[in-house]
Short mmCIF file of C-alpha atoms and ligand atoms in Angstrom, two decimals:
data_model
loop_
_atom_site.label_atom_id
_atom_site.label_comp_id
_atom_site.label_asym_id
_atom_site.label_seq_id
_atom_site.Cartn_x
_atom_site.Cartn_y
_atom_site.Cartn_z
CA MET A 13 111.11 97.26 112.76
CA ILE A 14 111.71 99.03 116.09
CA GLN A 15 115.37 100.10 116.11
CA ARG A 16 115.52 102.43 119.05
CA GLN A 17 113.71 103.45 122.16
CA ILE A 18 113.95 106.54 124.26
CA ASP A 19 112.08 107.04 127.40
CA VAL A 20 110.41 110.21 128.75
CA ALA A 21 111.03 109.93 132.66
CA LEU A 22 107.85 111.37 134.37
CA GLY A 23 107.16 108.99 137.24
CA GLU A 24 104.07 107.06 136.93
CA ARG A 25 103.28 108.92 133.50
CA SER A 26 106.66 107.77 131.88
CA TYR A 27 106.47 106.57 128.39
CA PRO A 28 108.71 105.18 125.62
CA ILE A 29 109.35 106.66 122.15
CA TYR A 30 109.85 103.78 119.62
CA PHE A 31 111.96 104.62 116.49
CA GLY A 32 112.58 102.65 113.34
CA THR A 33 111.40 102.43 109.71
CA GLY A 34 108.65 100.01 108.34
CA MET A 35 107.44 99.35 111.76
CA THR A 36 103.80 98.88 111.21
CA ALA A 37 103.94 94.94 111.90
CA SER A 38 105.12 95.66 115.56
CA PHE A 39 102.50 98.34 116.30
CA ALA A 40 99.51 96.03 117.57
CA PRO A 41 101.91 93.68 119.41
CA THR A 42 103.28 96.81 121.26
CA CYS A 43 99.63 98.14 121.87
CA GLN A 44 99.25 94.59 123.66
CA LEU A 45 102.40 94.99 125.61
CA HIS A 46 101.10 98.21 126.91
CA GLY A 47 97.66 96.66 127.80
CA ILE A 48 95.79 98.60 125.39
CA PRO A 49 92.05 97.40 125.39
CA ARG A 50 90.37 96.36 122.31
CA GLN A 51 88.50 99.47 121.44
CA VAL A 52 90.77 102.06 119.48
CA VAL A 53 89.80 105.22 117.57
CA ILE A 54 92.26 106.42 114.88
CA VAL A 55 92.06 110.03 114.40
CA THR A 56 93.89 111.36 111.19
CA ASP A 57 93.46 113.62 108.22
CA THR A 58 92.66 112.98 104.56
CA ASN A 59 96.34 113.31 103.37
CA VAL A 60 97.69 110.89 105.86
CA ALA A 61 94.55 108.54 105.63
CA GLN A 62 95.25 108.02 101.88
CA HIS A 63 98.63 106.52 102.65
CA TYR A 64 98.49 105.04 106.01
CA LEU A 65 95.16 104.44 107.30
CA GLU A 66 93.87 101.29 105.69
CA SER A 67 97.27 99.24 106.38
CA LEU A 68 97.17 100.27 110.02
CA GLN A 69 93.54 99.57 110.53
CA LYS A 70 93.83 96.15 108.82
CA HIS A 71 96.76 95.22 110.99
CA LEU A 72 95.03 96.22 113.99
CA HIS A 73 92.00 94.24 113.07
CA HIS A 74 94.11 91.36 112.33
CA PHE A 75 95.16 91.43 115.89
CA GLU A 76 91.65 91.54 116.91
CA PHE A 77 91.47 95.32 117.82
CA GLU A 78 88.14 97.14 117.10
CA ALA A 79 89.70 100.01 115.06
CA SER A 80 87.48 102.70 113.72
CA SER A 81 88.60 105.94 112.32
CA ILE A 82 87.87 109.63 112.36
CA ILE A 83 89.11 111.37 109.16
CA LEU A 84 89.38 115.20 109.11
CA PRO A 85 90.34 117.67 106.55
CA PRO A 86 94.00 118.71 106.72
CA GLY A 87 95.18 122.00 108.16
CA GLU A 88 95.68 124.30 111.07
CA THR A 89 91.78 125.42 111.10
CA GLN A 90 91.06 121.96 112.24
CA LYS A 91 92.48 122.79 115.60
CA SER A 92 89.34 124.44 116.94
CA LEU A 93 86.73 123.74 119.57
CA SER A 94 84.08 123.17 116.97
CA ARG A 95 86.11 120.43 115.41
CA ALA A 96 87.01 118.97 118.78
CA ASN A 97 83.24 119.00 119.55
CA ALA A 98 82.49 117.32 116.31
CA ILE A 99 84.86 114.46 117.38
CA PHE A 100 83.27 114.22 120.62
CA THR A 101 79.85 113.93 119.04
CA ALA A 102 81.29 111.05 116.65
CA LEU A 103 82.76 109.28 119.90
CA LEU A 104 79.54 109.53 121.66
CA GLN A 105 77.53 108.28 118.74
CA ARG A 106 79.76 105.06 118.52
CA ARG A 107 79.41 104.61 122.12
CA THR A 108 83.19 105.02 122.78
CA GLY A 109 83.83 104.13 126.52
CA ARG A 110 86.29 105.35 128.85
CA LYS A 111 88.61 102.44 127.99
CA ALA A 112 88.93 103.21 124.44
CA THR A 113 92.34 104.58 123.05
CA ILE A 114 92.78 107.32 120.71
CA ILE A 115 95.49 106.98 118.23
CA ALA A 116 96.59 110.31 116.61
CA LEU A 117 98.01 109.57 113.21
CA GLY A 118 99.35 112.48 111.52
CA GLY A 119 101.23 115.75 111.95
CA GLY A 120 101.18 118.14 114.79
CA VAL A 121 97.71 119.33 114.00
CA VAL A 122 96.16 115.88 114.30
CA GLY A 123 98.40 115.28 117.37
CA ASP A 124 97.27 118.51 119.13
CA LEU A 125 93.70 118.17 118.23
CA ALA A 126 93.23 114.47 118.94
CA GLY A 127 95.52 114.76 121.99
CA PHE A 128 93.11 117.44 123.39
CA VAL A 129 90.13 115.13 122.54
CA ALA A 130 91.84 112.37 124.51
CA ALA A 131 92.63 114.55 127.31
CA THR A 132 89.04 115.76 127.80
CA TYR A 133 86.67 113.12 126.32
CA GLN A 134 85.15 111.49 129.55
CA ARG A 135 87.73 113.07 131.48
CA GLY A 136 90.52 111.57 129.57
CA VAL A 137 91.15 108.44 127.54
CA THR A 138 94.29 106.66 126.81
CA LEU A 139 96.53 108.59 124.01
CA ILE A 140 98.91 107.02 121.45
CA GLN A 141 100.90 109.56 119.36
CA VAL A 142 101.89 108.13 115.78
CA PRO A 143 103.47 111.33 114.31
CA THR A 144 103.79 111.42 110.44
CA THR A 145 105.64 114.85 109.76
CA LEU A 146 109.11 115.53 110.65
CA LEU A 147 107.97 118.24 112.96
CA ALA A 148 105.80 116.19 114.84
CA GLN A 149 108.35 113.40 115.08
CA VAL A 150 111.02 115.62 116.58
CA ASP A 151 108.89 117.97 118.63
CA SER A 152 105.04 118.14 119.03
CA SER A 153 104.47 114.42 119.64
CA VAL A 154 106.53 114.29 122.67
CA GLY A 155 105.97 116.25 125.93
CA GLY A 156 102.30 116.26 126.24
CA LYS A 157 101.17 119.71 125.16
CA VAL A 158 97.75 119.26 123.54
CA ALA A 159 95.59 122.14 122.34
CA VAL A 160 93.08 123.80 120.07
CA ASN A 161 93.25 127.38 118.93
CA HIS A 162 90.86 130.09 119.85
CA PRO A 163 90.01 133.10 117.56
CA LEU A 164 92.00 135.18 119.84
CA GLY A 165 95.08 133.08 119.98
CA LYS A 166 96.72 129.93 118.97
CA ASN A 167 96.83 126.92 121.42
CA MET A 168 94.88 128.86 123.86
CA ILE A 169 92.66 126.20 125.08
CA GLY A 170 94.51 122.87 126.11
CA ALA A 171 96.13 120.74 128.54
CA PHE A 172 99.29 118.86 129.43
CA TYR A 173 98.45 115.17 128.62
CA GLN A 174 101.11 112.59 128.19
CA PRO A 175 100.66 109.70 125.78
CA LYS A 176 100.98 106.13 126.40
CA PHE A 177 103.61 105.77 124.00
CA VAL A 178 104.94 107.60 120.82
CA TRP A 179 105.57 105.68 117.54
CA ILE A 180 108.09 107.26 115.07
CA ASP A 181 108.36 105.41 111.83
CA GLY A 182 110.76 107.25 109.61
CA GLU A 183 109.10 105.46 106.51
CA THR A 184 106.12 107.94 106.70
CA LEU A 185 108.44 110.91 105.87
CA ARG A 186 108.70 109.44 102.24
CA THR A 187 105.23 110.81 101.25
CA LEU A 188 105.85 114.15 103.03
CA PRO A 189 105.94 117.37 100.81
CA SER A 190 109.37 118.92 100.93
CA ARG A 191 108.06 122.10 102.30
CA GLU A 192 106.91 120.18 105.48
CA VAL A 193 110.36 118.62 105.65
CA ILE A 194 111.88 122.23 105.89
CA CYS A 195 109.36 122.98 108.59
CA GLY A 196 110.45 120.07 110.62
CA LEU A 197 114.24 121.16 110.07
CA ALA A 198 113.61 124.42 111.71
CA GLU A 199 112.67 122.91 115.06
CA VAL A 200 115.62 120.39 114.52
CA ALA A 201 118.13 123.18 114.23
CA LYS A 202 116.54 124.93 117.18
CA TYR A 203 117.58 121.84 119.44
CA GLY A 204 121.08 122.33 118.11
CA VAL A 205 121.42 126.03 118.92
CA ILE A 206 119.70 125.87 122.43
CA PHE A 207 121.36 122.57 123.87
CA ASP A 208 123.95 120.85 121.63
CA ALA A 209 126.75 122.55 119.63
CA GLU A 210 127.98 119.26 118.30
CA PHE A 211 124.40 118.29 117.04
CA PHE A 212 124.41 121.73 115.16
CA ALA A 213 127.66 120.89 113.53
CA TYR A 214 126.15 117.72 112.47
CA LEU A 215 123.49 119.40 110.90
CA GLU A 216 125.68 121.83 109.08
CA THR A 217 127.46 118.82 107.48
CA ASN A 218 124.47 116.66 106.83
CA LEU A 219 121.85 119.12 105.74
CA GLU A 220 121.71 117.74 102.28
CA ALA A 221 121.30 114.12 103.48
CA ILE A 222 118.64 115.14 105.92
CA MET A 223 116.71 116.89 103.16
CA LYS A 224 117.06 113.79 100.90
CA LEU A 225 115.63 111.85 103.84
CA ASP A 226 118.65 109.64 104.17
CA HIS A 227 117.64 106.99 106.62
CA ALA A 228 120.64 106.99 108.99
CA ALA A 229 120.66 110.80 109.00
CA VAL A 230 116.88 111.05 109.68
CA MET A 231 117.05 108.56 112.56
CA HIS A 232 119.85 110.34 114.10
CA ILE A 233 117.94 113.78 114.33
CA GLN A 234 114.68 112.18 115.27
CA ALA A 235 116.31 110.34 118.25
CA ARG A 236 118.75 113.36 119.21
CA CYS A 237 115.61 115.80 119.32
CA CYS A 238 113.48 113.49 121.22
CA GLU A 239 116.14 112.79 123.71
CA LEU A 240 116.77 116.38 124.33
CA LYS A 241 113.04 117.07 124.56
CA ALA A 242 112.51 114.19 126.86
CA ARG A 243 115.03 115.57 129.06
CA VAL A 244 113.61 118.87 129.22
CA VAL A 245 110.12 117.73 129.73
CA ALA A 246 111.27 115.37 132.57
CA GLU A 247 112.53 118.43 134.40
CA ASP A 248 109.86 120.82 133.66
CA GLU A 249 106.61 119.19 132.44
CA ARG A 250 104.54 122.12 132.81
CA GLU A 251 106.62 124.80 131.32
CA LEU A 252 107.32 126.69 134.50
CA GLY A 253 110.86 127.18 133.85
CA LEU A 254 113.48 125.41 131.63
CA ARG A 255 110.88 124.36 129.00
CA ALA A 256 110.48 127.82 128.04
CA VAL A 257 114.20 127.72 126.26
CA LEU A 258 112.34 125.66 123.57
CA ASN A 259 110.81 128.93 122.41
CA TYR A 260 114.01 130.23 120.75
CA GLY A 261 113.17 131.62 117.32
CA HIS A 262 109.54 131.50 118.50
CA THR A 263 108.94 135.14 119.76
CA VAL A 264 109.76 136.60 116.20
CA GLY A 265 108.41 133.29 114.63
CA HIS A 266 105.05 133.48 116.14
CA ALA A 267 104.79 137.23 115.24
CA LEU A 268 105.59 136.36 111.48
CA GLU A 269 102.96 133.60 111.46
CA PHE A 270 100.47 136.18 112.72
CA ALA A 271 101.56 138.85 110.51
CA GLY A 272 101.14 136.55 107.56
CA LYS A 273 97.78 135.49 108.68
CA TYR A 274 98.93 131.98 109.24
CA ARG A 275 98.92 131.60 105.35
CA ALA A 276 102.12 133.31 103.97
CA LEU A 277 104.49 131.43 106.10
CA LYS A 278 104.27 127.96 107.57
CA HIS A 279 105.19 127.67 111.43
CA GLY A 280 108.61 126.08 110.73
CA GLU A 281 109.48 128.73 108.05
CA ALA A 282 108.65 131.47 110.39
CA VAL A 283 110.76 129.78 113.23
CA LEU A 284 113.66 129.61 110.78
CA LEU A 285 113.45 133.32 110.17
CA GLY A 286 112.88 133.94 114.00
CA MET A 287 116.07 132.03 114.83
CA ALA A 288 118.13 134.16 112.48
CA ALA A 289 116.46 137.36 113.82
CA GLU A 290 116.90 136.54 117.46
CA ALA A 291 120.44 135.39 116.96
CA PHE A 292 121.26 138.77 115.24
CA ILE A 293 119.45 140.46 118.37
CA ALA A 294 121.67 138.41 120.72
CA GLN A 295 124.93 139.49 118.79
CA GLN A 296 123.94 143.22 118.70
CA MET A 297 123.34 143.07 122.48
CA GLY A 298 126.81 141.80 122.80
CA LEU A 299 125.66 138.29 124.03
CA LEU A 300 126.72 136.30 120.96
CA SER A 301 130.00 136.14 118.93
CA ALA A 302 129.71 137.30 115.38
CA GLU A 303 131.10 133.94 114.35
CA VAL A 304 128.27 132.10 115.62
CA LEU A 305 125.78 134.60 114.28
CA GLU A 306 127.26 134.01 110.94
CA ARG A 307 127.07 130.10 111.34
CA ILE A 308 123.34 130.37 112.23
CA GLU A 309 122.67 132.74 109.36
CA ALA A 310 124.64 130.62 106.97
CA PHE A 311 122.60 127.53 107.92
CA VAL A 312 119.09 129.32 107.53
CA SER A 313 120.12 130.71 104.20
CA ARG A 314 120.88 127.14 102.90
CA ILE A 315 117.29 126.21 103.32
CA PRO A 316 115.01 127.18 100.38
CA LEU A 317 112.23 129.40 101.69
CA GLU A 318 109.82 130.66 99.15
CA PHE A 319 107.40 133.32 100.15
CA LYS A 320 106.49 137.00 99.50
CA LYS A 321 108.57 139.40 101.68
CA GLU A 322 106.21 142.28 100.73
CA THR A 323 103.41 140.51 102.81
CA PHE A 324 105.27 141.41 106.05
CA ALA A 325 104.99 145.15 107.34
CA PRO A 326 107.61 145.66 110.21
CA SER A 327 105.07 147.47 112.29
CA LYS A 328 102.57 144.59 112.05
CA ILE A 329 105.30 142.18 113.08
CA LEU A 330 106.15 144.45 116.07
CA ASP A 331 102.78 144.84 117.13
CA ALA A 332 102.23 141.02 117.05
CA ILE A 333 105.48 140.53 119.16
CA ARG A 334 103.96 142.89 121.87
CA ARG A 335 100.81 140.84 122.02
CA ASP A 336 102.66 137.53 122.38
CA LYS A 337 101.11 135.17 124.89
CA LYS A 338 104.46 134.43 126.62
CA SER A 339 105.03 138.07 127.63
CA VAL A 340 105.33 138.21 131.42
CA ASP A 341 104.13 141.56 133.04
CA GLY A 342 103.70 143.21 129.64
CA LYS A 343 107.34 142.48 128.60
CA THR A 344 107.85 140.26 125.68
CA ARG A 345 110.24 137.24 126.48
CA PHE A 346 113.16 136.52 124.15
CA VAL A 347 115.06 133.33 124.14
CA LEU A 348 118.60 134.44 123.05
CA PRO A 349 121.44 132.25 122.25
CA VAL A 350 124.89 133.15 123.94
CA ARG A 351 126.79 130.53 122.09
CA LEU A 352 125.89 127.35 120.37
CA GLY A 353 124.36 125.04 122.97
CA GLU A 354 123.44 127.82 125.53
CA VAL A 355 120.55 130.33 125.46
CA ARG A 356 119.48 132.95 127.93
CA ILE A 357 115.95 134.63 128.58
CA LEU A 358 115.60 138.22 128.22
CA ASP A 359 112.62 140.61 128.11
CA ASP A 360 113.94 144.02 127.38
CA VAL A 361 114.80 144.17 123.69
CA GLU A 362 114.57 147.67 121.89
CA PRO A 363 111.76 147.72 119.25
CA GLU A 364 114.38 149.31 116.94
CA LEU A 365 116.67 146.37 117.31
CA ILE A 366 113.81 144.08 116.49
CA ARG A 367 113.12 145.92 113.46
CA LEU A 368 116.78 145.64 112.26
CA SER A 369 116.85 141.93 113.08
CA LEU A 370 113.76 141.38 110.75
CA LYS A 371 115.42 143.21 107.93
CA ARG A 372 118.56 141.20 108.38
CA ALA A 373 116.69 137.88 108.65
CA PHE A 374 114.52 138.66 105.41
CA GLY A 375 117.78 139.40 103.65
CA LEU A 376 118.99 135.96 104.21
CA VAL A 377 116.05 134.58 101.96
CA GLY A 378 116.96 133.53 98.59
CA LYS A 379 120.59 134.27 99.42
CA LYS A 380 122.84 131.48 98.03
CA ARG A 381 125.80 130.81 100.41
CA SER A 382 128.57 128.17 100.19
CA SER A 383 127.35 124.97 101.73
CA SER A 384 131.00 124.17 102.73
CA HIS A 385 130.31 124.40 106.42
N1 NAD B 412 102.33 120.15 121.05
C1 NAD B 412 103.47 120.62 120.87
O1 NAD B 412 104.44 120.65 121.79
C2 NAD B 412 103.82 121.34 119.57
C3 NAD B 412 105.19 121.67 119.21
C4 NAD B 412 105.33 122.20 118.02
C5 NAD B 412 104.20 122.50 117.13
N2 NAD B 412 102.84 122.04 117.54
C6 NAD B 412 101.91 122.29 116.58
O2 NAD B 412 101.93 121.40 115.36
C7 NAD B 412 101.30 121.90 114.28
C8 NAD B 412 102.01 121.79 113.04
O3 NAD B 412 102.27 120.50 112.93
P1 NAD B 412 102.72 120.04 111.26
O4 NAD B 412 103.78 120.84 110.89
O5 NAD B 412 103.03 118.67 111.64
O6 NAD B 412 101.54 120.20 110.39
P2 NAD B 412 100.06 119.35 109.87
O7 NAD B 412 99.75 118.38 111.04
O8 NAD B 412 99.24 120.36 109.43
O9 NAD B 412 100.89 118.59 108.58
C9 NAD B 412 101.43 119.33 107.66
C10 NAD B 412 100.71 118.71 106.31
O10 NAD B 412 101.32 117.43 105.88
C11 NAD B 412 100.43 116.53 105.87
N3 NAD B 412 100.91 115.23 106.25
C12 NAD B 412 101.13 114.79 107.36
N4 NAD B 412 101.80 113.64 107.54
C13 NAD B 412 101.95 113.44 106.17
C14 NAD B 412 102.64 112.15 105.55
N5 NAD B 412 103.40 111.30 106.17
N6 NAD B 412 102.64 112.18 104.16
C15 NAD B 412 102.01 113.25 103.46
N7 NAD B 412 101.58 114.23 103.96
C16 NAD B 412 101.40 114.37 105.30
C17 NAD B 412 99.14 116.98 106.59
O11 NAD B 412 97.83 116.43 106.04
C18 NAD B 412 99.24 118.53 106.47
O12 NAD B 412 98.65 118.80 105.18
C19 NAD B 412 100.80 123.33 114.59
O13 NAD B 412 99.38 123.47 115.13
C20 NAD B 412 101.66 123.69 116.08
O14 NAD B 412 100.86 124.45 116.85
C21 NAD B 412 102.77 121.65 118.62
ZN1 ZN B 413 107.61 125.46 116.85
#
């Protein structure tokens, strides 16, 4: 059942995000409501397919949609031009026309890849995002950034391409591994620090309920994050200004991912550490109070992270930060919190301070703190 709707206001490219649990029975009628023609192609990965593909396909057939599927292996390495090309080949072989619709059923990898294919196949076909990870439900499925990776950089080949609608069914999280739930939580906490002190306090109070996937708590965070993201995207669709604040935690986070060869740490785990490190930088530069730093660090240390700290040589991380694609005129941009709910963008952070911040963030891992906050 659809329980909530939030709209992304982008003029003629506006679209709704639907939220609920156990919503499959309403999916095809919603497609009809949006004038989706008969031919739809579901792009998904094997993990997601085993739980959700058959029921979705049957449901669509029942409503007389011609629903075929393309099933990929899971994982970030799928986000490549060669995989996109294999999908183009499959679409052409099936004589998929310009009126077809691509349904991205899966996490951010499937969403970004299938989205990229939808944006470019025959100059663009309709896209529906059906995110099935927490990360994709609170972040990547909304906003229209679609991309594949290049050997020289992540997300380097892509487009801004908005979906027709986004379908967020909380039920799909029940099969998600807990490490993936944690990754999603990083992006959730990020929204609190950047935009909304009250939301951050909600997360502090409800962290355990969220990790246990309590229905009301999950729905609250999905809706709040999407609402905040929708607002940012409506104001700055192509990331020319405001949207850049969403990169809080990501300057250090991306460098950590890179330094760990994208294997040691998952994106969300790296972002959590990045958030702690960047909060420390802000505090040391006199921008953030020690009290807020303590709250951010306490929150990060309540989330169980498991990885080998030895994998991360500080010099490698610093190198990676210098090469960041978001650097402007050779200077790396940092999004730094100035209080809960507000950040500032700066580009002159001393390497020595970055080094200290990494040490401090790694120190939080495995450290048990009281969860009274
Ligand atoms: N476009 C954007 O704005 C944006 C924003 C943030 C991140 N991203 C991208 O998102 C990607 C990461 O997305 P992700 O964290 O969702 O990873 P993912 O898509 O790799 O999913 C994580 C794992 O969970 C599995 N899975 C997915 N849904 C499941 C379910 N319901 N039950 C069981 N298993 C399930 C997947 O098969 C995969 O193994 C990265 O490539 C990142 O660049 C994009
Ligand atoms: Zn992220």
